Coordinates of C-alpha atoms in Angstrom, one line a residue:
M1 CA -0.1 -0.1 0.0
F2 CA 2.9 2.6 0.9
N3 CA 4.8 1.7 -2.1
M4 CA 1.6 2.6 -4.3
L5 CA 1.2 5.8 -2.2
K6 CA 4.9 6.6 -2.8
S7 CA 4.6 6.3 -6.8
I8 CA 1.8 8.7 -6.8
L9 CA 2.3 11.3 -4.2
P10 CA 4.2 14.6 -5.4
K11 CA 7.6 15.6 -4.2
S12 CA 8.3 19.1 -3.1
L13 CA 10.5 21.4 -5.6
D14 CA 13.2 21.5 -2.8
N15 CA 13.7 17.7 -2.5
I16 CA 12.7 16.6 -5.9
F17 CA 15.7 13.8 -5.8
S18 CA 15.0 13.1 -1.9
N19 CA 12.5 10.6 -0.8
Q20 CA 10.4 13.2 1.1
Y21 CA 6.8 13.6 -0.1
T22 CA 4.3 16.3 0.1
I23 CA 0.5 16.0 0.7
T24 CA -1.2 19.2 -0.8
A25 CA -4.7 18.4 0.2
V26 CA -6.7 16.7 2.7
Y27 CA -10.1 15.6 2.7
P28 CA -11.6 14.6 5.8
Q29 CA -12.5 11.1 6.2
M30 CA -15.4 9.7 8.3
H31 CA -13.2 7.1 10.4
C32 CA -12.6 6.7 14.0
N33 CA -9.5 8.8 15.3
G34 CA -7.9 5.4 15.9
Q35 CA -7.9 4.4 12.5
Q36 CA -6.8 7.8 11.3
N37 CA -3.9 7.7 13.8
E38 CA -2.8 4.4 12.8
T39 CA -2.7 5.1 9.2
R40 CA -0.6 8.2 10.2
N41 CA 1.8 6.0 12.2
T42 CA 2.4 3.6 9.5
Y43 CA 3.2 6.7 7.0
I44 CA 5.5 8.2 9.5
E45 CA 7.6 4.8 10.1
N46 CA 7.8 4.1 6.5
V47 CA 9.2 7.7 5.7
A48 CA 11.6 7.2 8.5
E49 CA 13.0 4.0 7.3
I50 CA 13.3 5.2 3.9
N51 CA 15.4 8.2 4.8
P52 CA 16.7 7.9 8.5
N53 CA 19.2 10.9 8.1
N54 CA 16.4 13.4 7.3
E55 CA 16.7 16.2 9.3
N56 CA 12.9 16.3 9.9
A57 CA 13.2 12.6 11.1
A58 CA 13.1 13.9 14.8
E59 CA 9.9 15.9 14.2
L60 CA 8.5 12.9 12.6
N61 CA 9.4 10.7 15.6
S62 CA 7.9 13.5 18.1
N63 CA 4.6 13.4 15.9
N64 CA 4.6 9.9 16.1
E65 CA 4.8 9.7 20.0
N66 CA 1.9 12.3 20.1
A67 CA -0.1 10.2 17.9
A68 CA 0.3 7.2 20.1
E69 CA -1.0 8.8 23.1
L70 CA -3.9 10.1 21.2
N71 CA -4.4 6.8 19.9
A72 CA -4.3 5.2 23.5
N73 CA -7.0 7.6 24.6
N74 CA -9.5 6.7 21.7
E75 CA -9.1 2.9 21.7
N76 CA -12.7 2.6 22.5
C77 CA -13.8 4.2 19.3
H78 CA -12.5 1.1 17.3
N79 CA -15.3 -0.9 15.8
E80 CA -14.7 -3.8 13.4
N81 CA -18.3 -3.6 12.0
I82 CA -17.9 0.4 11.2
V83 CA -19.7 1.0 8.0
I84 CA -17.0 2.9 5.5
T85 CA -19.0 5.9 4.1
S86 CA -16.4 7.7 2.3
S87 CA -14.3 7.4 -0.6
V88 CA -10.8 8.1 -1.9
L89 CA -11.5 11.3 -3.4
R90 CA -14.3 12.8 -1.7
P91 CA -17.2 11.8 0.7
V92 CA -20.1 9.8 -1.0
D93 CA -22.5 12.1 1.0
E94 CA -21.6 15.3 -0.3
T95 CA -24.2 17.0 -1.9
I96 CA -23.8 16.8 -6.0
P97 CA -24.9 20.1 -7.7
G98 CA -28.2 20.3 -9.8
V99 CA -28.2 20.5 -13.4
Q100 CA -30.4 23.9 -13.0
S101 CA -27.6 25.5 -11.0
V102 CA -24.8 24.4 -13.2
I103 CA -26.9 25.9 -16.3
E104 CA -27.6 29.1 -14.5
K105 CA -23.9 29.7 -13.7
E106 CA -23.0 28.9 -17.3
V107 CA -25.5 31.6 -18.6
Q108 CA -24.4 34.2 -16.4
D109 CA -20.7 33.9 -17.4
A110 CA -21.7 33.5 -21.2
P111 CA -21.3 36.8 -23.4
S112 CA -24.2 38.3 -24.4
Y113 CA -25.0 38.8 -28.4
T114 CA -27.4 41.2 -29.6
L115 CA -29.7 39.3 -32.4
R116 CA -31.1 41.0 -35.4
R117 CA -35.1 41.1 -35.4
K118 CA -36.9 39.4 -38.3
T119 CA -38.0 42.7 -39.6
T120 CA -34.2 43.8 -40.3
E121 CA -33.1 44.0 -43.9
P122 CA -31.3 41.0 -45.2
V123 CA -27.5 40.6 -45.1
Q124 CA -26.2 42.3 -48.2
M125 CA -23.9 39.7 -50.2
H126 CA -21.2 42.4 -51.2
N127 CA -20.8 43.8 -47.8
E128 CA -20.0 40.1 -46.2
I129 CA -16.7 38.5 -47.3
R130 CA -17.8 35.1 -45.7
A131 CA -21.5 35.3 -46.8
E132 CA -21.4 32.4 -49.0
E133 CA -19.6 29.9 -46.7
L134 CA -21.7 31.0 -43.9
A135 CA -24.9 30.3 -45.7
W136 CA -23.7 27.1 -47.1
F137 CA -21.6 25.9 -44.4
F138 CA -22.3 22.2 -45.3
L139 CA -20.7 22.8 -48.7
F140 CA -17.9 24.9 -47.6
P141 CA -17.0 22.5 -44.5
K142 CA -13.5 24.5 -44.3
G143 CA -15.1 28.0 -44.4
R144 CA -13.2 29.2 -47.4
N145 CA -12.9 29.6 -51.3
G146 CA -16.4 31.1 -51.7
L147 CA -17.2 33.9 -54.2
H148 CA -15.3 36.8 -52.3
E149 CA -12.3 34.6 -51.2
P150 CA -9.7 37.4 -50.3
S151 CA -6.8 35.2 -50.7
R152 CA -7.8 34.1 -54.3
L153 CA -4.6 34.9 -56.5
H154 CA -6.4 35.5 -59.9
P155 CA -10.0 37.1 -59.5
I156 CA -12.8 35.8 -61.5
T157 CA -16.3 37.1 -62.5
P158 CA -19.1 35.8 -60.5
L159 CA -20.3 33.9 -63.8
D160 CA -17.1 32.2 -64.0
Y161 CA -17.2 31.3 -60.6
C162 CA -20.7 29.9 -60.6
Q163 CA -20.2 28.0 -64.0
A164 CA -16.9 26.4 -62.4
R165 CA -18.9 25.5 -59.2
I166 CA -21.8 23.6 -61.0
M167 CA -19.9 22.2 -63.6
C168 CA -17.3 20.6 -61.7
Q169 CA -17.2 16.8 -61.0
D170 CA -18.3 17.0 -57.6
P171 CA -22.1 17.0 -57.6
R172 CA -22.6 18.9 -54.0
F173 CA -22.8 22.1 -55.9
Q174 CA -25.8 20.9 -58.2
R175 CA -28.4 21.2 -55.8
N176 CA -31.5 22.7 -56.8
D177 CA -31.6 25.2 -54.0
Y178 CA -27.7 26.3 -54.6
L179 CA -28.6 26.6 -58.4
F180 CA -31.2 29.2 -57.6
Y181 CA -28.8 31.0 -55.3
C182 CA -26.2 31.4 -58.1
L183 CA -28.6 32.3 -60.8
S184 CA -29.7 35.3 -58.5
I185 CA -26.0 36.1 -57.7
M186 CA -25.3 36.1 -61.3
E187 CA -27.9 38.3 -62.3
Y188 CA -27.5 40.8 -59.2
Y189 CA -24.1 41.4 -60.6
R190 CA -25.0 41.5 -64.1
A191 CA -27.7 44.0 -63.6
R192 CA -25.1 46.3 -61.5
Q193 CA -22.8 45.8 -64.6
N194 CA -25.7 46.8 -67.0
V195 CA -26.8 49.9 -64.7
G196 CA -23.0 51.2 -64.8
V197 CA -23.2 50.8 -68.8
C198 CA -26.3 52.8 -68.8
L199 CA -25.0 55.8 -66.6
R200 CA -22.0 56.2 -69.2
L201 CA -24.2 56.6 -71.9
R202 CA -24.2 60.5 -73.2
Q203 CA -26.3 62.5 -75.3
G204 CA -24.1 65.3 -75.6
N205 CA -22.7 66.3 -72.1
T206 CA -25.8 65.0 -70.5
I207 CA -27.6 61.4 -69.4
P208 CA -30.2 60.7 -72.0
E209 CA -33.7 61.0 -70.5
G210 CA -36.0 58.3 -69.9
L211 CA -33.4 55.6 -69.0
V212 CA -35.7 54.3 -66.3
Q213 CA -38.6 53.7 -68.6
N214 CA -36.5 52.4 -71.5
L215 CA -36.0 49.0 -70.0
H216 CA -34.8 47.1 -73.3
I217 CA -31.3 49.1 -73.4
N218 CA -30.7 48.0 -69.5
M219 CA -32.1 44.3 -69.6
R220 CA -31.1 43.3 -73.2
A221 CA -27.7 41.9 -71.9
L222 CA -29.6 39.5 -69.4
R223 CA -30.1 36.2 -71.1
G224 CA -33.8 35.1 -70.9
S225 CA -35.4 38.5 -70.4
N226 CA -37.8 40.3 -72.5
A227 CA -35.3 42.6 -73.8
Y228 CA -33.1 39.6 -74.5
W229 CA -35.8 38.0 -76.8
Q230 CA -36.9 41.3 -78.4
T231 CA -33.1 41.8 -79.7
A232 CA -33.2 38.2 -81.0
C233 CA -36.6 38.7 -82.8
S234 CA -34.9 42.1 -84.4
G235 CA -32.1 39.7 -85.9
L236 CA -34.6 37.2 -87.2
V237 CA -36.4 39.9 -89.0
A238 CA -33.3 40.9 -90.6
M239 CA -32.6 37.4 -91.6
V240 CA -36.2 37.4 -93.3
R241 CA -35.5 40.4 -95.1
N242 CA -32.1 39.2 -96.6
L243 CA -32.9 35.5 -97.2
G244 CA -36.7 35.5 -97.8
P245 CA -39.2 33.3 -96.0
P246 CA -37.8 30.1 -94.4
Q247 CA -39.0 26.7 -96.1
W248 CA -39.2 24.8 -92.8
F249 CA -40.4 25.1 -89.2
L250 CA -39.3 22.4 -86.9
T251 CA -39.7 21.6 -83.2
L252 CA -37.8 19.1 -81.2
S253 CA -38.8 18.3 -77.6
C254 CA -37.1 16.6 -74.9
N255 CA -38.0 12.8 -74.1
D256 CA -36.0 12.9 -70.9
L257 CA -37.9 10.2 -69.3
N258 CA -37.2 7.7 -72.1
W259 CA -33.8 8.5 -73.5
K260 CA -31.2 6.2 -72.2
D261 CA -28.3 8.4 -72.9
I262 CA -29.7 11.2 -70.7
L263 CA -30.5 8.7 -67.9
Q264 CA -27.0 7.4 -68.1
A265 CA -25.7 10.9 -67.8
C266 CA -28.0 11.7 -64.7
L267 CA -27.0 8.4 -63.0
I268 CA -23.2 9.3 -63.6
A269 CA -23.5 12.4 -61.9
A270 CA -25.4 10.8 -59.1
G271 CA -22.4 8.5 -58.7
R272 CA -24.6 5.4 -59.7
K273 CA -22.5 4.7 -63.0
G274 CA -22.8 0.7 -62.9
E275 CA -26.8 0.8 -62.4
N276 CA -28.9 -0.7 -65.0
I277 CA -31.5 1.6 -66.5
D278 CA -33.7 -0.7 -67.5
N279 CA -34.5 -1.7 -63.8
L280 CA -35.6 1.9 -62.8
Q281 CA -39.2 2.4 -62.2
F282 CA -40.9 5.4 -63.7
N283 CA -40.9 7.6 -60.3
K284 CA -37.4 6.9 -59.7
K285 CA -36.8 8.3 -63.4
Q286 CA -38.6 11.4 -62.4
R287 CA -36.7 12.0 -59.3
L288 CA -33.4 11.3 -61.1
V289 CA -34.0 14.0 -64.0
V290 CA -35.5 16.5 -61.4
K291 CA -32.4 16.0 -59.1
H292 CA -30.0 16.5 -62.1
P293 CA -31.0 19.3 -64.2
V294 CA -27.3 20.4 -65.0
A295 CA -26.6 16.9 -66.6
L296 CA -29.9 17.0 -68.3
S297 CA -29.4 20.3 -70.0
R298 CA -26.0 19.6 -71.3
H299 CA -26.8 16.5 -72.6
F300 CA -29.9 17.8 -74.5
M301 CA -27.5 20.3 -76.4
V302 CA -25.0 17.6 -77.3
R303 CA -28.1 15.8 -78.9
V304 CA -29.1 19.2 -80.5
H305 CA -25.6 19.8 -81.9
A306 CA -25.8 16.1 -83.2
I307 CA -29.0 16.6 -85.0
M308 CA -27.6 20.0 -86.5
R309 CA -24.6 18.1 -88.0
V310 CA -27.1 15.5 -89.8
L311 CA -29.2 18.5 -91.1
Q312 CA -26.4 20.2 -92.5
N313 CA -24.6 17.1 -94.0
D314 CA -27.7 15.4 -95.4
D315 CA -29.1 17.3 -98.4
T316 CA -31.9 15.3 -99.1
L317 CA -33.6 15.1 -95.6
L318 CA -35.4 18.5 -96.0
G319 CA -35.4 18.5 -99.8
G320 CA -32.4 20.5 -100.3
K321 CA -28.9 21.7 -98.6
L322 CA -29.4 23.8 -95.4
I323 CA -28.1 27.2 -96.0
D324 CA -28.9 28.9 -92.8
F325 CA -31.0 28.3 -89.8
W326 CA -32.3 30.3 -86.6
W327 CA -33.3 28.5 -83.5
R328 CA -33.9 29.3 -79.9
I329 CA -34.6 27.0 -76.9
E330 CA -37.8 27.2 -74.9
F331 CA -38.8 25.6 -71.4
Q332 CA -42.0 23.8 -70.9
N333 CA -44.0 24.2 -67.7
R334 CA -42.3 21.4 -66.0
G335 CA -38.9 22.5 -67.2
S336 CA -37.9 20.3 -70.0
P337 CA -36.1 22.2 -72.9
H338 CA -37.3 22.0 -76.6
L339 CA -36.1 23.6 -79.6
H340 CA -37.9 25.6 -82.3
M341 CA -36.0 26.2 -85.4
L342 CA -36.2 28.1 -88.9
C343 CA -34.8 26.3 -91.9
W344 CA -33.5 27.9 -95.2
N345 CA -32.9 25.4 -97.8
E346 CA -31.9 26.0 -101.3
G347 CA -33.3 24.4 -104.4
I348 CA -36.9 23.8 -102.8
P349 CA -39.7 24.5 -105.2
S350 CA -42.8 26.4 -104.4
F351 CA -45.0 24.8 -102.1
E352 CA -47.9 26.4 -104.0
G353 CA -47.1 24.0 -107.0
P354 CA -47.6 20.4 -107.6
Q355 CA -43.8 19.9 -107.0
G356 CA -43.8 21.7 -103.7
I357 CA -47.1 19.6 -102.4
A358 CA -45.1 16.2 -103.7
L359 CA -42.0 17.4 -101.5
I360 CA -44.2 18.2 -98.6
D361 CA -46.0 14.6 -98.7
K362 CA -42.4 13.2 -99.1
T363 CA -41.0 15.1 -96.2
V364 CA -43.8 15.3 -93.9
S365 CA -45.9 12.5 -92.2
C366 CA -48.7 12.1 -90.1
A367 CA -49.5 8.2 -90.7
S368 CA -49.8 5.9 -87.5
S369 CA -49.1 2.8 -89.5
T370 CA -46.0 3.1 -92.0
G371 CA -45.1 -0.9 -92.3
D372 CA -41.8 -0.1 -90.3
N373 CA -42.3 -1.4 -86.8
E374 CA -39.7 0.6 -85.3
L375 CA -41.1 3.8 -86.5
D376 CA -44.7 2.8 -85.9
A377 CA -43.7 2.2 -82.2
L378 CA -42.0 5.6 -82.1
V379 CA -45.2 7.3 -83.5
A380 CA -47.5 5.5 -80.8
R381 CA -45.2 6.4 -78.0
V382 CA -44.2 10.1 -78.5
Q383 CA -46.3 11.6 -81.6
V384 CA -49.9 10.7 -80.4
H385 CA -51.2 13.9 -78.8
R386 CA -53.4 13.5 -75.3
H387 CA -55.5 16.3 -74.0
S388 CA -54.3 17.9 -70.8
T389 CA -55.2 20.9 -68.7
T390 CA -52.6 23.2 -70.8
C391 CA -54.6 22.5 -74.3
Y392 CA -57.4 24.5 -72.6
K393 CA -55.3 27.3 -70.9
D394 CA -56.9 30.7 -71.7
R395 CA -59.5 29.0 -74.2
Q396 CA -62.9 30.1 -73.9
H397 CA -64.7 28.1 -76.6
G398 CA -63.1 24.8 -75.3
Q399 CA -61.1 23.8 -78.1
C400 CA -57.5 22.5 -77.8
R401 CA -54.9 25.1 -78.5
F402 CA -52.9 22.6 -80.5
G403 CA -55.5 22.2 -83.0
F404 CA -56.3 18.6 -82.0
P405 CA -58.0 16.9 -83.4
R406 CA -56.7 17.4 -87.0
R407 CA -58.9 17.8 -90.1
V408 CA -59.3 14.8 -92.2
C409 CA -58.2 15.6 -95.6
D410 CA -57.7 13.3 -98.6
T411 CA -55.1 15.3 -100.5
T412 CA -52.4 17.9 -99.0
T413 CA -53.9 21.3 -99.3
L414 CA -52.6 24.9 -99.0
L415 CA -54.8 27.4 -97.1
G416 CA -54.8 31.3 -97.6
P417 CA -53.4 33.8 -95.2
D418 CA -56.6 34.2 -93.2
E419 CA -57.2 30.3 -93.0
A420 CA -53.7 29.9 -91.9
I421 CA -54.2 32.2 -88.9
R422 CA -57.1 30.5 -87.9
N423 CA -55.2 27.2 -88.3
N424 CA -52.6 28.2 -85.7
G425 CA -50.1 29.5 -88.3
R426 CA -50.4 26.3 -90.1
F427 CA -50.9 27.0 -94.0
C428 CA -50.9 23.5 -95.0
V429 CA -53.4 20.7 -94.3
L430 CA -51.7 17.3 -94.7
K431 CA -53.4 14.1 -96.3
R432 CA -54.6 12.4 -93.1
N433 CA -57.3 9.7 -92.6
S434 CA -59.7 9.4 -89.4
R435 CA -57.1 7.2 -87.7
D436 CA -54.7 9.9 -87.6
V437 CA -56.4 12.9 -86.5
F438 CA -54.1 12.9 -83.2
I439 CA -51.1 12.3 -84.7
N440 CA -48.6 15.2 -84.7
N441 CA -46.6 15.8 -88.1
Y442 CA -43.1 14.3 -88.2
N443 CA -40.4 13.3 -90.6
P444 CA -39.5 9.6 -90.5
T445 CA -35.7 9.9 -90.7
L446 CA -35.7 12.6 -88.0
L447 CA -38.0 10.7 -85.7
K448 CA -35.7 7.7 -85.8
L449 CA -32.6 9.6 -85.0
W450 CA -34.4 12.0 -82.5
K451 CA -36.4 9.4 -80.7
G452 CA -38.6 12.0 -79.0
N453 CA -41.7 14.3 -79.9
M454 CA -41.2 16.6 -82.8
D455 CA -43.1 18.7 -85.5
L456 CA -42.4 19.6 -88.8
Q457 CA -44.5 22.0 -91.2
P458 CA -43.7 23.9 -94.1
C459 CA -43.5 27.8 -93.7
G460 CA -43.0 29.1 -97.2
N461 CA -45.0 32.3 -97.1
V462 CA -44.8 35.9 -95.3
T463 CA -47.7 34.8 -93.2
G464 CA -46.2 31.5 -91.5
I465 CA -43.1 33.4 -90.7
A466 CA -45.0 36.3 -89.1
Y467 CA -47.1 34.0 -87.0
Y468 CA -43.8 32.2 -86.0
I469 CA -42.2 35.5 -84.9
A470 CA -45.2 36.8 -82.9
K471 CA -46.0 33.3 -81.2
Y472 CA -42.1 32.3 -80.6
A473 CA -39.6 34.6 -81.3
A474 CA -41.2 37.5 -79.5
K475 CA -42.8 36.0 -76.4
H476 CA -43.4 38.4 -73.6
E477 CA -43.3 38.3 -69.9
P478 CA -46.1 36.7 -67.9
H479 CA -49.0 39.6 -67.3
D480 CA -47.9 39.8 -63.4
V481 CA -44.6 40.8 -64.2
G482 CA -45.7 43.7 -66.7
Q483 CA -47.8 45.0 -63.7
A484 CA -45.1 44.7 -61.3
V485 CA -42.5 46.6 -63.4
K486 CA -45.1 49.3 -64.0
D487 CA -45.5 49.6 -60.2
A488 CA -41.8 49.5 -59.7
I489 CA -41.3 52.3 -62.1
S490 CA -43.9 54.5 -60.6
R491 CA -42.3 53.7 -57.1
V492 CA -39.0 55.0 -58.0
Q493 CA -40.3 58.0 -59.9
R494 CA -42.3 59.3 -57.0
Y495 CA -39.4 58.9 -54.6
G496 CA -36.9 60.1 -57.1
G497 CA -33.2 60.0 -56.4
D498 CA -30.0 58.9 -58.3
I499 CA -31.0 57.4 -61.7
G500 CA -28.6 54.6 -61.1
K501 CA -30.8 53.2 -57.9
Q502 CA -33.7 53.6 -59.9
L503 CA -32.4 51.4 -62.7
F504 CA -31.1 48.9 -60.6
A505 CA -34.7 48.9 -58.4
V506 CA -36.5 48.3 -61.8
S507 CA -34.2 45.7 -63.0
M508 CA -34.2 43.6 -59.7
T509 CA -38.2 44.1 -59.7
I510 CA -38.1 42.2 -63.2
L511 CA -35.8 39.4 -62.1
R512 CA -37.6 38.6 -58.9
H513 CA -40.9 38.3 -60.8
R514 CA -39.7 35.9 -63.4
Q515 CA -40.6 32.3 -63.4
V516 CA -37.6 30.2 -64.2
S517 CA -37.6 26.5 -64.6
A518 CA -34.5 24.3 -63.5
C519 CA -33.4 23.7 -66.6
E520 CA -33.3 27.4 -68.0
R521 CA -31.3 28.0 -64.7
A522 CA -28.8 25.3 -65.8
F523 CA -29.0 26.7 -69.3
R524 CA -28.1 30.4 -68.2
L525 CA -25.4 29.4 -65.5
C526 CA -23.7 27.0 -67.7
H527 CA -23.7 29.5 -70.6
L528 CA -25.4 26.8 -72.9
K529 CA -26.7 28.7 -76.0
L530 CA -30.5 29.9 -75.6
R531 CA -30.4 30.9 -79.3
D532 CA -28.1 30.4 -82.6
S533 CA -28.2 31.2 -86.2

């Protein structure tokens, strides 16, 4: 017992190399005095035996004699059946502090922080260096390398930063909420740049009047905005004036839930490269496509570029060599992209003559039974129109806005300008029997290549192209956006102030009220083309 105590008892600093030990604290023990003195006598005798030459040995012996006398006076206290009610460290009957007292003490000692009220304005991104790292702490576990990283050697633009984040191999930054955050940040800085450009405009030595009302100058650089598509529409009108009316109008839709290449790209993005696509159920395909809009959008553009190479290299596909084109990407309500394209082909006869009618019958079909099993299966799967709620949106007469069921006709017939407008811009009625009234127009070769819903119609007169420009190329923002913009302009004009602040307020109002799908967000952040010619 003493050897164990000797190994753990601390020595004094003055006698660190001696055999003297120091007890720095004594806890009261609930034993009789005889037991305490007996322990003390044993301790003193052992110390004296270890170092008999110690100058304190005499004092230790004297204390030992006094302890013996005290022990003799308390012999009656010895009881072999005494219950031990103490421990080595502290008595077991000591009062343990309660949880509430500890918490109150910690709260009193803790520093006080001032929290902002919920009515306080949100934190501005450009005022907080680590705002992104703090907001997305689970994406930035080390708290650095965000948008405003101060230690970055080479500064980059917000668009380049967002594009590098969401197009990297790490799928963490392809979350839907982070993509919306990146889009808002990119548009915020782009709007500030546009306002700076507008403020540098000069009419003589003064700033031109009406900058706040002329939103086209301020917003045309923001892709997807109304001003952006107005600029695209002006370019299309210039092409029509120089090249004449186009020959074909082509629409290609995304078949994201049935294209194996897109599903495989989404599986790779999800880290499930070896999984078999055929084993995926329909609801799992839906979740996969919704979760990875970046992979879907990028792969859709791969298919678009591939079909464009086919159209440019195959002169017989549309009846002549493709000499020019114009297309734009539009997004459905559920978010999937589709393409609208105008084609100019050389060597095409006039559609009003018999040769033109024969070319239409050769290039465009609406038959559900062709004798080709693969083609018939594709037509039944992707070309049959089925009515939905969107067919009757904003329709007072209860008619499908896509013109289904189509008219039964024995021969292909051309329509006049007035009839073409009533026929949704289609100036040609294809040869069609009663079984095919719900079959959309298609080209057999293109349908086998694209394997998705498509529409092909001749567009060989000014009426058809005018209808296309009004319906597709010059689409306006929703009505609520226009009213919000009017209210914003009235508000900033009422308060007055700096022109730059007024322009920025109107720009942010437009951006906040626009409806953006997941795929459109991916197109704009990845800098994928929304139009080309």
